[in-house]
CSV table of C-alpha atoms in Angstrom, one decimal:
chain,number,residue,atom,x,y,z
F,63,MET,CA,0.1,-0.1,-0.1
F,64,LEU,CA,1.5,3.3,-0.9
F,65,ASP,CA,1.9,5.8,1.8
F,66,SER,CA,0.0,8.9,0.8
F,67,GLY,CA,2.6,11.0,2.1
F,68,THR,CA,5.3,9.9,-0.1
F,69,SER,CA,6.6,12.4,-2.4
F,70,ASN,CA,7.8,11.5,-5.9
F,71,ALA,CA,10.8,13.6,-6.7
F,72,LEU,CA,11.0,12.4,-10.2
F,73,THR,CA,7.5,13.7,-11.3
F,74,HIS,CA,5.6,16.8,-10.3
F,75,GLU,CA,2.5,15.1,-9.6
F,76,SER,CA,1.2,15.8,-6.5
F,77,SER,CA,2.0,13.3,-3.7
F,78,PHE,CA,-1.5,13.7,-2.5
F,79,ARG,CA,-3.6,10.7,-3.3
F,80,PRO,CA,-7.2,11.4,-2.9
F,81,ASN,CA,-8.4,9.4,0.1
F,82,LYS,CA,-11.8,8.0,-0.4
F,83,ARG,CA,-13.0,8.5,2.9
F,84,ALA,CA,-11.8,12.0,3.0
F,85,GLN,CA,-13.5,12.5,-0.4
F,86,ALA,CA,-16.8,11.3,1.1
F,87,LYS,CA,-16.5,13.3,4.1
F,88,PHE,CA,-15.8,16.3,2.1
F,89,GLN,CA,-19.0,15.7,-0.1
F,90,THR,CA,-21.2,15.2,3.1
F,91,ARG,CA,-19.5,18.3,4.4
F,92,CYS,CA,-20.7,20.2,1.1
F,93,ARG,CA,-24.2,18.7,1.3
F,94,ILE,CA,-24.6,19.8,4.9
F,95,VAL,CA,-23.5,23.3,3.9
F,96,ALA,CA,-25.9,23.6,0.9
F,97,ALA,CA,-28.8,22.0,3.1
F,98,ALA,CA,-28.0,24.6,5.7
F,99,GLU,CA,-27.9,27.6,3.4
F,100,GLN,CA,-31.2,26.2,1.9
F,101,LEU,CA,-33.0,25.9,5.4
F,102,ILE,CA,-31.7,29.2,6.7
F,103,MET,CA,-33.0,31.1,3.5
F,104,GLU,CA,-36.5,29.4,3.9
F,105,ARG,CA,-36.9,29.6,7.6
F,106,GLY,CA,-34.3,32.1,9.1
F,107,PHE,CA,-31.3,31.3,11.2
F,108,GLU,CA,-33.1,30.6,14.4
F,109,ALA,CA,-35.7,28.3,12.9
F,110,ALA,CA,-33.3,26.1,11.0
F,111,THR,CA,-32.5,23.4,13.5
F,112,MET,CA,-29.3,21.3,13.2
F,113,ARG,CA,-31.6,18.3,13.2
F,114,ASP,CA,-33.7,19.6,10.2
F,115,ILE,CA,-30.4,20.4,8.5
F,116,ALA,CA,-29.1,16.9,8.9
F,117,ALA,CA,-32.4,15.6,7.5
F,118,ALA,CA,-32.4,17.9,4.4
F,119,ALA,CA,-28.6,16.8,3.8
F,120,ASP,CA,-29.8,13.2,4.3
F,121,VAL,CA,-27.3,12.4,7.0
F,122,SER,CA,-27.6,11.8,10.7
F,123,THR,CA,-27.5,14.7,13.1
F,124,GLY,CA,-24.2,13.0,14.5
F,125,ALA,CA,-22.6,13.4,11.0
F,126,VAL,CA,-23.3,17.1,11.2
F,127,PHE,CA,-21.7,17.4,14.5
F,128,ALA,CA,-18.7,15.5,13.1
F,129,SER,CA,-18.0,18.2,10.7
F,130,PHE,CA,-19.1,21.2,12.6
F,131,THR,CA,-18.7,22.2,16.1
F,132,ASP,CA,-22.2,23.9,16.2
F,133,LYS,CA,-24.5,25.9,14.3
F,134,HIS,CA,-22.5,29.0,14.4
F,135,ASP,CA,-19.6,26.9,12.9
F,136,LEU,CA,-21.8,25.6,10.2
F,137,PHE,CA,-23.2,29.1,9.4
F,138,GLU,CA,-19.6,30.5,9.1
F,139,ALA,CA,-19.1,27.6,6.3
F,140,VAL,CA,-22.3,28.7,4.6
F,141,MET,CA,-20.9,32.4,4.7
F,142,VAL,CA,-17.4,31.4,3.3
F,143,ALA,CA,-19.1,29.3,0.5
F,144,SER,CA,-21.5,32.1,-0.6
F,145,THR,CA,-18.6,34.5,-0.3
F,146,GLU,CA,-16.5,32.5,-2.4
F,147,GLN,CA,-19.2,32.5,-5.2
F,148,VAL,CA,-19.4,36.4,-5.2
F,149,ALA,CA,-15.7,36.8,-4.7
F,150,ARG,CA,-14.9,35.2,-7.9
F,151,ARG,CA,-17.2,37.4,-9.9
F,152,VAL,CA,-15.8,40.5,-8.0
F,153,THR,CA,-12.3,39.6,-8.6
F,154,ALA,CA,-12.9,38.9,-12.5
F,155,MET,CA,-14.4,42.4,-12.6
F,156,ARG,CA,-11.5,43.9,-11.0
F,157,ALA,CA,-9.1,42.4,-13.3
F,158,GLU,CA,-11.1,43.8,-16.3
F,159,SER,CA,-12.0,47.3,-15.0
F,160,GLU,CA,-10.3,50.6,-15.5
F,161,GLY,CA,-12.9,53.1,-15.2
F,162,PRO,CA,-13.1,55.8,-12.6
F,163,VAL,CA,-13.1,54.8,-9.0
F,164,LEU,CA,-16.5,55.7,-8.3
F,165,GLN,CA,-17.9,53.4,-11.1
F,166,GLN,CA,-15.6,50.6,-10.0
F,167,LEU,CA,-17.0,50.7,-6.5
F,168,LEU,CA,-20.5,51.0,-7.7
F,169,ASP,CA,-20.1,48.1,-10.2
F,170,ILE,CA,-18.7,46.0,-7.3
F,171,GLN,CA,-21.4,46.9,-4.8
F,172,ARG,CA,-24.1,46.1,-7.5
F,173,GLU,CA,-22.6,42.7,-7.7
F,174,LEU,CA,-22.7,42.1,-4.2
F,175,TYR,CA,-26.2,43.4,-3.7
F,176,ALA,CA,-27.5,41.4,-6.4
F,177,PHE,CA,-26.0,38.4,-5.0
F,178,TYR,CA,-27.0,39.0,-1.4
F,179,LEU,CA,-30.6,40.6,-2.1
F,180,ALA,CA,-31.6,37.2,-3.3
F,181,ARG,CA,-30.1,35.9,0.0
F,182,LEU,CA,-31.5,38.2,2.6
F,183,PRO,CA,-32.1,35.7,5.3
F,184,LEU,CA,-28.3,35.0,5.1
F,185,VAL,CA,-27.6,38.7,5.5
F,186,ARG,CA,-29.7,39.0,8.5
F,187,ALA,CA,-28.3,35.9,10.2
F,188,PHE,CA,-24.6,37.3,9.5
F,189,ILE,CA,-25.5,40.6,11.0
F,190,ALA,CA,-27.0,39.0,13.8
F,191,GLN,CA,-24.0,36.5,14.5
F,192,MET,CA,-21.5,39.3,13.8
F,193,TRP,CA,-22.3,40.5,17.4
F,194,ALA,CA,-22.9,37.1,18.9
F,195,ARG,CA,-19.6,35.9,20.6
F,196,VAL,CA,-16.1,37.0,20.1
F,197,GLY,CA,-15.1,33.9,18.4
F,198,VAL,CA,-18.0,33.7,16.1
F,199,GLY,CA,-18.0,37.3,15.2
F,200,GLU,CA,-14.2,37.2,14.2
F,201,LEU,CA,-14.8,34.2,11.9
F,202,LEU,CA,-17.5,36.0,10.2
F,203,GLU,CA,-15.3,39.0,10.1
F,204,ARG,CA,-12.7,37.1,8.2
F,205,SER,CA,-14.8,35.0,6.0
F,206,ALA,CA,-17.5,37.7,5.0
F,207,ARG,CA,-16.7,41.2,6.0
F,208,LYS,CA,-13.1,41.5,5.2
F,209,PRO,CA,-13.0,40.2,1.5
F,210,ALA,CA,-15.6,42.8,0.5
F,211,ARG,CA,-14.0,45.5,2.6
F,212,ASP,CA,-10.5,44.6,1.3
F,213,VAL,CA,-11.8,45.1,-2.3
F,214,PHE,CA,-13.1,48.6,-1.4
F,215,GLU,CA,-9.6,49.4,-0.2
F,216,ALA,CA,-7.9,47.9,-3.2
F,217,VAL,CA,-10.1,50.1,-5.4
F,218,LEU,CA,-9.4,53.3,-3.3
F,219,LEU,CA,-5.7,52.5,-3.2
F,220,SER,CA,-5.6,52.2,-7.0
F,221,GLY,CA,-7.3,55.4,-7.2
F,222,VAL,CA,-4.7,57.3,-5.1
F,223,ARG,CA,-2.1,55.5,-7.3
F,224,SER,CA,-3.5,56.7,-10.6
F,225,GLY,CA,-3.9,60.2,-9.2
F,226,GLU,CA,-7.6,60.2,-9.4
F,227,LEU,CA,-7.8,60.4,-5.6
F,228,SER,CA,-5.9,62.8,-3.3
F,229,GLU,CA,-2.9,61.3,-1.5
F,230,ALA,CA,-4.3,62.6,1.7
F,231,LEU,CA,-7.1,60.3,1.6
F,232,ASP,CA,-7.1,58.2,4.7
F,233,VAL,CA,-7.8,55.0,2.8
F,234,GLU,CA,-8.1,52.7,5.9
F,235,GLN,CA,-10.8,54.8,7.5
F,236,ALA,CA,-12.5,55.5,4.0
F,237,SER,CA,-12.7,51.7,3.4
F,238,ASP,CA,-14.3,51.2,6.8
F,239,VAL,CA,-17.0,53.9,6.2
F,240,LEU,CA,-17.7,52.4,2.6
F,241,TRP,CA,-18.4,49.0,4.2
F,242,ASP,CA,-20.6,50.5,7.1
F,243,CYS,CA,-22.7,52.4,4.5
F,244,TYR,CA,-22.6,49.3,2.1
F,245,LEU,CA,-24.1,47.1,5.0
F,246,CYS,CA,-26.5,49.6,6.3
F,247,ASN,CA,-28.5,49.9,3.0
F,248,TYR,CA,-29.5,46.1,3.5
F,249,ARG,CA,-31.7,47.7,6.3
F,250,GLY,CA,-33.8,49.2,3.3
F,251,ALA,CA,-34.2,46.0,1.6
F,252,VAL,CA,-35.1,43.9,4.7
F,253,PHE,CA,-37.7,46.7,6.2
F,254,ASP,CA,-38.6,49.1,3.2
F,255,GLN,CA,-38.9,46.6,0.3
F,256,TRP,CA,-35.8,48.3,-1.6
F,257,ASP,CA,-35.1,46.4,-4.8
F,258,LEU,CA,-31.7,46.5,-6.2
F,259,ASP,CA,-32.3,49.8,-8.1
F,260,ALA,CA,-33.2,51.4,-4.9
F,261,VAL,CA,-30.3,50.1,-3.0
F,262,MET,CA,-28.1,51.1,-5.8
F,263,ALA,CA,-29.5,54.6,-5.8
F,264,ARG,CA,-28.8,55.1,-2.3
F,265,ALA,CA,-25.3,53.5,-2.4
F,266,LYS,CA,-24.3,55.9,-5.5
F,267,VAL,CA,-25.2,59.0,-3.5
F,268,GLN,CA,-23.4,57.6,-0.3
F,269,VAL,CA,-20.1,56.9,-2.3
F,270,GLU,CA,-20.3,60.0,-4.3
F,271,GLN,CA,-20.7,62.0,-1.0
F,272,LEU,CA,-17.8,60.2,0.6
F,273,LEU,CA,-15.2,60.6,-2.3
F,274,CYS,CA,-16.2,64.0,-3.7
F,275,GLY,CA,-13.9,65.7,-1.2
F,276,HIS,CA,-11.0,63.5,-2.5
F,277,LEU,CA,-11.2,63.7,-6.2
F,278,ARG,CA,-8.4,65.5,-7.8
F,279,GLY,CA,-8.7,67.7,-10.7
R,298,MET,CA,-58.8,45.4,38.2
R,299,ARG,CA,-56.2,47.7,39.7
R,300,VAL,CA,-54.4,44.9,41.6
R,301,ARG,CA,-54.1,42.9,38.5
R,302,GLU,CA,-52.7,46.0,36.5
R,303,ALA,CA,-50.2,46.6,39.4
R,304,GLN,CA,-49.2,42.8,39.4
R,305,LYS,CA,-48.9,43.0,35.6
R,306,GLN,CA,-46.6,46.1,35.9
R,307,ALA,CA,-44.5,44.4,38.8
R,308,THR,CA,-44.0,41.3,36.5
R,309,ARG,CA,-43.1,43.7,33.5
R,310,ASP,CA,-40.5,45.5,35.7
R,311,ARG,CA,-39.0,42.0,37.1
R,312,VAL,CA,-38.9,40.7,33.4
R,313,VAL,CA,-37.0,44.0,32.3
R,314,THR,CA,-34.6,43.9,35.1
R,315,ALA,CA,-33.8,40.0,34.6
R,316,ALA,CA,-33.5,40.6,30.7
R,317,ARG,CA,-31.0,43.5,31.1
R,318,THR,CA,-28.8,41.5,33.3
R,319,LEU,CA,-28.9,38.5,31.0
R,320,PHE,CA,-28.4,40.5,27.9
R,321,GLU,CA,-25.5,42.1,29.4
R,322,THR,CA,-23.8,39.0,30.9
R,323,ALA,CA,-25.0,36.0,28.6
R,324,GLY,CA,-25.5,38.1,25.4
R,325,TYR,CA,-28.6,38.7,23.5
R,326,GLU,CA,-28.5,35.6,21.3
R,327,GLN,CA,-27.8,33.2,24.2
R,328,THR,CA,-30.6,34.4,26.3
R,329,THR,CA,-33.8,32.6,26.2
R,330,ILE,CA,-37.3,33.6,27.4
R,331,ARG,CA,-37.1,30.6,29.7
R,332,MET,CA,-33.9,32.1,31.3
R,333,ILE,CA,-35.5,35.4,31.4
R,334,ALA,CA,-38.5,33.9,33.2
R,335,GLU,CA,-36.4,31.8,35.7
R,336,GLN,CA,-34.2,34.9,36.4
R,337,ALA,CA,-37.3,37.1,37.0
R,338,GLY,CA,-39.0,34.4,39.1
R,339,VAL,CA,-41.9,34.6,36.9
R,340,ALA,CA,-43.8,31.8,34.6
R,341,ILE,CA,-42.8,31.8,30.9
R,342,GLY,CA,-46.4,32.4,30.1
R,343,SER,CA,-46.3,35.7,31.9
R,344,VAL,CA,-43.5,36.9,30.0
R,345,PHE,CA,-45.6,36.7,26.9
R,346,THR,CA,-48.3,38.6,28.2
R,347,THR,CA,-46.3,41.4,28.9
R,348,PHE,CA,-44.0,41.2,25.9
R,349,SER,CA,-44.4,39.8,22.5
R,350,GLY,CA,-40.9,38.2,22.5
R,351,LYS,CA,-37.3,38.8,23.2
R,352,ALA,CA,-37.0,41.5,20.6
R,353,ASP,CA,-39.8,43.3,22.4
R,354,VAL,CA,-38.0,43.3,25.7
R,355,LEU,CA,-34.9,44.5,24.3
R,356,ASN,CA,-36.6,47.3,22.5
R,357,HIS,CA,-38.2,48.3,25.8
R,358,ILE,CA,-34.8,48.2,27.7
R,359,LEU,CA,-33.2,50.2,25.1
R,360,LEU,CA,-36.2,52.8,24.7
R,361,GLU,CA,-35.3,53.8,28.4
R,362,ARG,CA,-31.9,53.9,27.8
R,363,PHE,CA,-31.7,55.8,24.5
R,364,GLU,CA,-34.2,58.3,26.0
R,365,ALA,CA,-31.8,59.2,28.9
R,366,LEU,CA,-29.0,59.5,26.4
R,367,PHE,CA,-30.7,61.8,24.1
R,368,ASP,CA,-32.0,63.8,27.0
R,369,GLU,CA,-28.3,64.3,27.7
R,370,LEU,CA,-27.3,64.9,24.2
R,371,ASP,CA,-30.1,67.6,23.9
R,372,ARG,CA,-29.0,69.1,27.1
R,373,LEU,CA,-25.2,69.4,26.2
R,374,ALA,CA,-25.6,70.4,22.4
R,375,PRO,CA,-26.2,74.1,22.7
R,376,HIS,CA,-23.0,74.4,25.0
R,377,LEU,CA,-20.6,72.6,22.6
R,378,ARG,CA,-18.1,74.7,20.7
R,379,GLY,CA,-15.9,74.4,17.7
R,380,THR,CA,-16.4,73.3,14.2
R,381,THR,CA,-19.6,71.6,13.1
R,382,ARG,CA,-17.6,68.4,12.7
R,383,GLU,CA,-16.0,68.9,16.2
R,384,ARG,CA,-19.5,69.3,17.7
R,385,ILE,CA,-20.8,66.2,15.9
R,386,SER,CA,-17.7,64.4,17.0
R,387,ALA,CA,-18.3,65.4,20.5
R,388,LEU,CA,-22.0,64.3,20.5
R,389,LEU,CA,-21.2,60.9,19.2
R,390,GLY,CA,-18.2,60.8,21.7
R,391,ILE,CA,-20.5,61.4,24.6
R,392,ALA,CA,-22.8,58.6,23.1
R,393,TYR,CA,-19.9,56.2,22.9
R,394,GLY,CA,-19.0,57.1,26.5
R,395,VAL,CA,-22.4,56.2,27.6
R,396,GLU,CA,-22.9,53.0,25.7
R,397,CYS,CA,-19.6,51.6,26.2
R,398,GLN,CA,-20.6,51.1,29.8
R,399,ARG,CA,-23.2,48.8,28.8
R,400,MET,CA,-21.5,47.4,25.7
R,401,GLY,CA,-23.5,44.1,25.9
R,402,LEU,CA,-26.8,46.0,25.5
R,403,MET,CA,-25.5,47.9,22.5
R,404,LEU,CA,-24.3,44.6,20.9
R,405,ALA,CA,-27.6,43.1,21.5
R,406,HIS,CA,-29.3,46.1,19.9
R,407,LEU,CA,-27.1,45.8,16.8
R,408,ALA,CA,-27.6,41.9,16.6
R,409,ALA,CA,-31.2,42.2,16.8
R,410,SER,CA,-31.8,45.3,14.5
R,411,HIS,CA,-32.0,43.5,11.3
R,412,GLY,CA,-34.0,40.6,12.4
R,413,TRP,CA,-36.7,42.0,14.5
R,414,PRO,CA,-40.2,42.4,13.3
R,415,GLU,CA,-41.3,45.4,11.4
R,416,GLU,CA,-43.4,47.0,14.4
R,417,ILE,CA,-40.3,47.0,16.3
R,418,GLU,CA,-38.1,48.6,13.5
R,419,ALA,CA,-40.9,51.2,13.3
R,420,GLU,CA,-40.6,51.8,17.0
R,421,SER,CA,-36.8,51.9,16.9
R,422,ARG,CA,-36.9,54.5,14.0
R,423,ARG,CA,-39.3,56.6,15.9
R,424,ARG,CA,-37.0,56.5,19.0
R,425,HIS,CA,-34.0,57.3,17.1
R,426,GLU,CA,-35.7,60.4,15.4
R,427,ARG,CA,-34.6,62.6,18.2
R,428,LEU,CA,-30.8,61.6,17.5
R,429,PHE,CA,-31.3,62.1,13.7
R,430,ALA,CA,-33.0,65.6,14.4
R,431,LEU,CA,-30.1,66.6,16.6
R,432,LEU,CA,-27.5,65.6,14.0
R,433,ARG,CA,-29.5,67.2,11.2
R,434,ASN,CA,-29.9,70.4,13.2
R,435,THR,CA,-26.2,70.6,14.0
R,436,LEU,CA,-25.4,70.0,10.1
R,437,GLY,CA,-27.9,72.8,9.4
R,438,GLN,CA,-26.1,75.1,11.7
R,439,GLY,CA,-23.1,74.3,9.7
R,440,VAL,CA,-24.8,75.1,6.5
R,441,ALA,CA,-25.9,78.6,8.0
R,442,SER,CA,-22.5,79.4,9.2
R,443,GLY,CA,-21.1,78.4,5.7
R,444,GLU,CA,-19.0,75.4,7.0
R,445,VAL,CA,-21.2,73.0,5.0
R,446,ARG,CA,-22.2,73.5,1.5
R,447,ALA,CA,-25.8,74.7,1.0
R,448,ASP,CA,-26.8,71.8,-1.5
R,449,ALA,CA,-25.6,69.2,1.2
R,450,ASP,CA,-28.2,66.3,1.6
R,451,LEU,CA,-28.6,66.4,5.3
R,452,ASP,CA,-30.6,63.3,5.7
R,453,LEU,CA,-28.2,61.3,3.7
R,454,LEU,CA,-25.3,62.6,5.8
R,455,VAL,CA,-27.1,61.7,9.0
R,456,HIS,CA,-27.9,58.1,7.9
R,457,MET,CA,-24.0,57.9,6.8
R,458,ILE,CA,-23.0,59.2,10.1
R,459,VAL,CA,-25.1,56.9,12.2
R,460,ALA,CA,-24.0,54.0,10.1
R,461,MET,CA,-20.5,54.9,10.9
R,462,TYR,CA,-21.2,55.4,14.5
R,463,ARG,CA,-22.8,51.9,14.8
R,464,GLY,CA,-20.2,50.3,12.6
R,465,ASN,CA,-17.6,51.3,15.0
R,466,TYR,CA,-19.0,49.2,17.8
R,467,ARG,CA,-17.5,46.3,15.8
R,468,ALA,CA,-13.9,47.6,16.5
R,469,GLY,CA,-15.0,48.2,20.2
R,470,TRP,CA,-16.1,44.5,20.2
R,471,TYR,CA,-13.3,42.8,18.2
R,472,ASP,CA,-10.5,45.0,18.8
R,473,GLY,CA,-11.2,45.8,22.6
R,474,CYS,CA,-11.3,49.7,21.8
R,475,ASP,CA,-12.7,51.9,24.6
R,476,ALA,CA,-15.0,54.8,24.1
R,477,GLU,CA,-12.0,57.1,23.7
R,478,ALA,CA,-10.6,54.9,20.9
R,479,LEU,CA,-13.9,54.7,19.3
R,480,SER,CA,-14.3,58.5,19.4
R,481,ALA,CA,-11.0,58.9,17.9
R,482,ARG,CA,-11.8,56.4,14.9
R,483,MET,CA,-15.3,58.5,14.4
R,484,ASP,CA,-13.2,61.7,14.4
R,485,GLN,CA,-11.1,60.3,11.7
R,486,GLN,CA,-13.9,59.0,9.7
R,487,LEU,CA,-15.9,62.3,10.0
R,488,ALA,CA,-12.7,63.9,8.7
R,489,VAL,CA,-13.0,61.9,5.5
R,490,LEU,CA,-16.7,62.8,5.1
R,491,PHE,CA,-16.4,66.5,5.9
R,492,LEU,CA,-13.8,67.0,3.3
R,493,GLY,CA,-16.6,66.7,0.8
R,494,LEU,CA,-19.0,68.9,2.7
R,495,ALA,CA,-17.1,72.2,2.5
R,496,PRO,CA,-18.6,74.7,0.2
R,497,VAL,CA,-16.8,74.5,-3.2
R,498,GLU,CA,-14.9,77.9,-3.0
R,499,THR,CA,-13.5,76.8,0.4
R,500,ARG,CA,-12.6,73.4,-0.9
R,501,THR,CA,-10.3,74.7,-3.7
R,502,ALA,CA,-8.5,76.8,-1.2
R,503,ILE,CA,-7.9,73.7,0.9
R,504,ALA,CA,-6.7,71.7,-2.1
R,505,ALA,CA,-4.2,74.4,-3.0
């Protein structure tokens, strides 16, 4: 039997040999995450129980707890999975875009909003969990908030580099403000039935207001 | 009839006191109605005759708390000196000072605020109208004095400032920032925002 850790110096083939059990576990994990996302979308975070998620994933409750410490842990995986989807699109956009900073930021926000407005129960659960416990919040911070906020920061930095934005701009604080304003607009969707256009209309004036003092020329 | 009302009020007070302690120590999410009932020494059913749920209890606690804070801000506002930005910074600094003493409650508020029922959201907005009005008036004074440009959308600015104010509690929570540190952050963020608020003539002078 081959030791899966043996490296073959003669070829560059990975020494990793997919272990069937690991694969099965990974697939189970994916099913559970998908089921969790589905149930949280349908019923909200509180009402989606681990037992029901297990049933929807067609596994035992024990199997769920073998992969996830608790519901917060599972929810973090749900957020990571969803963030990855939208992050791919945003990264692709960034690679192609060359327009003004304002437009870039709005295009990115439109992408994020389009994705998450269709998943509002996840957003609501995310915001609630963000404040739950230090450990939980920090995981969500890394998996969900930071990726978006860092993209905003990257756009601002490129704007400074290109001379479109003043060098005096406090990029760090501006990125935080952009994120806070971006997040607060979900309130409109949750409580005031804002659709994508309404959210984007608000986002546009916010970003314009924030940047107008820093545009050069 | 009066006895029953008095009893109901007593139960309500005990529930509120118990919930306040639990939200503060165990956290909003971890606290259950059962825990509140036990702590208050009342039956679970009686909790529900006085409140519609956990969010309702929280809302009531916050109502009292914010009223006191807004009273204080209204009282102090006329005595503040400095630029518009400095005055807004001072007001929110006072708010941070007060709320950081009961961080658990503020976090509970923020946690609940996207998930609670519409009636409670409506109530919360009504309650915050005092703060919004105070901020709007302060900005309005800035317009009158020529510090803030005449065409500034004050409502938009108030909402952005409040979003920033609330967002900073995250730093307080994760990074262990105290009220002073949060104030300093707020100040830096207001600086970013206010650069876009100067009347155009002044702005060209600043940029030069």
